[in-house]
C-alpha positions in Angstrom: 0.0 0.0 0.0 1.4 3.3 -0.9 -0.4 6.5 0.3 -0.2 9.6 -1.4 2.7 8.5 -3.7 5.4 10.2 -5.6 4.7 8.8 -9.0 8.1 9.2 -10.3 9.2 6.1 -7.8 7.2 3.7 -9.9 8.4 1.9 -13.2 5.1 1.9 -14.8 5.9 -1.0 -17.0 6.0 -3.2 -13.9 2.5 -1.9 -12.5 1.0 -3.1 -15.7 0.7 -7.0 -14.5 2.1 -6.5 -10.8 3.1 -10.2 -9.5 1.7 -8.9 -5.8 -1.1 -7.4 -4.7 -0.7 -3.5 -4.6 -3.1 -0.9 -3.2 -2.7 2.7 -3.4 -4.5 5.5 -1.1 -5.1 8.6 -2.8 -5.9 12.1 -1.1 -7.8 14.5 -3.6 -6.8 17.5 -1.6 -3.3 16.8 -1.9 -1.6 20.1 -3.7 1.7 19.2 -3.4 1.7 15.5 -5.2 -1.4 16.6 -7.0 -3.5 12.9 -7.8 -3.7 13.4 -11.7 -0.3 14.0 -11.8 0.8 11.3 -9.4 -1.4 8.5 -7.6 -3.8 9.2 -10.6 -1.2 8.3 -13.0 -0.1 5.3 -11.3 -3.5 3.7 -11.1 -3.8 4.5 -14.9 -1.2 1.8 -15.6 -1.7 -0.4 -12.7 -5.7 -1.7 -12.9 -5.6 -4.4 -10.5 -4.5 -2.0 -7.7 -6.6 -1.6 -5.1 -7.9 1.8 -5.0 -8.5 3.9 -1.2 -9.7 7.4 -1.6 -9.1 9.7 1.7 -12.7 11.8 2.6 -13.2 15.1 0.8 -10.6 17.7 1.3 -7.9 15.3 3.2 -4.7 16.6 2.2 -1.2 15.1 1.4 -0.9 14.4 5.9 -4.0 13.0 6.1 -2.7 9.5 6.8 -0.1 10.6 9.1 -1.3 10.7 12.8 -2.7 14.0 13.8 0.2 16.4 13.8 0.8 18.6 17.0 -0.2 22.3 16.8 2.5 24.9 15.7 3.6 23.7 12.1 3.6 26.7 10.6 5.6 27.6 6.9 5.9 24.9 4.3 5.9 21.7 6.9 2.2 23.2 8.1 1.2 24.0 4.0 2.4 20.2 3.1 0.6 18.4 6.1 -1.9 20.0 8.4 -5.6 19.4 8.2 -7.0 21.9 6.0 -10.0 23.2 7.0 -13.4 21.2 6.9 -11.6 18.2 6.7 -13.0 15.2 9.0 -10.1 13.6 10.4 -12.6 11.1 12.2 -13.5 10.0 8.4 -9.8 8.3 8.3 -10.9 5.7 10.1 -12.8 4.2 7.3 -9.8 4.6 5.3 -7.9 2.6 7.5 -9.8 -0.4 8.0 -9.7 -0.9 4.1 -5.9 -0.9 4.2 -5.8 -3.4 7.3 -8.5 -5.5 5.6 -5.9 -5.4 2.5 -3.1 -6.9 4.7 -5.4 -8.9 6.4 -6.7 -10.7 2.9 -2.7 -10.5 1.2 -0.5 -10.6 4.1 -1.3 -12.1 7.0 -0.9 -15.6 7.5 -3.8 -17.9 6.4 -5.3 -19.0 9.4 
């Protein structure tokens, strides 16, 4: 599972039949690693990766934990909580990337 990736890490011609399963979380309000330009791209090439949107407005930090007040300057631009955004909302989020572990990782019980 990548979250909010840097699509430039990827060699697309290996995300095109992907011998694991891959999942990728995306964050519509990210500005700095815009989606169409990044995770967007990615799951262009890559169409059995699992796809996990963030709630409206989450931004590029929204699957970090909640940061501590005071970033201020390009840190606090890059990964505070704009505003509007419902953090509580992750939690949905989340459960689809344990259930992905759960169904590809974890041992079979």
């Amino acid at each position: 599972v990548a979250a909010v990736p840097f699509a430039a890490d990827f060699d697309f011609e290996s995300l095109r039949q992907p011998r694991v399963p891959l999942a990728l979380a995306t964050a519509e309000g990210d500005r700095w690693l815009r989606p169409a330009l990044h995770a967007g791209r990615v799951l262009e090439v890559c169409r059995s990766c699992e796809h996990f949107e963030a709630p409206p407005l989450a931004g590029h930090g929204a699957y970090l934990s909640p940061l501590p007040a005071g970033f201020e300057g390009k840190v606090g631009r890059l990964l505070n909580d704009p505003p509007g955004f419902d953090r509580a909302a992750m939690a949905a989020v989340n459960r689809q990337v344990l259930d992905f572990f759960q169904r590809h990782v974890a041992p079979a019980r």
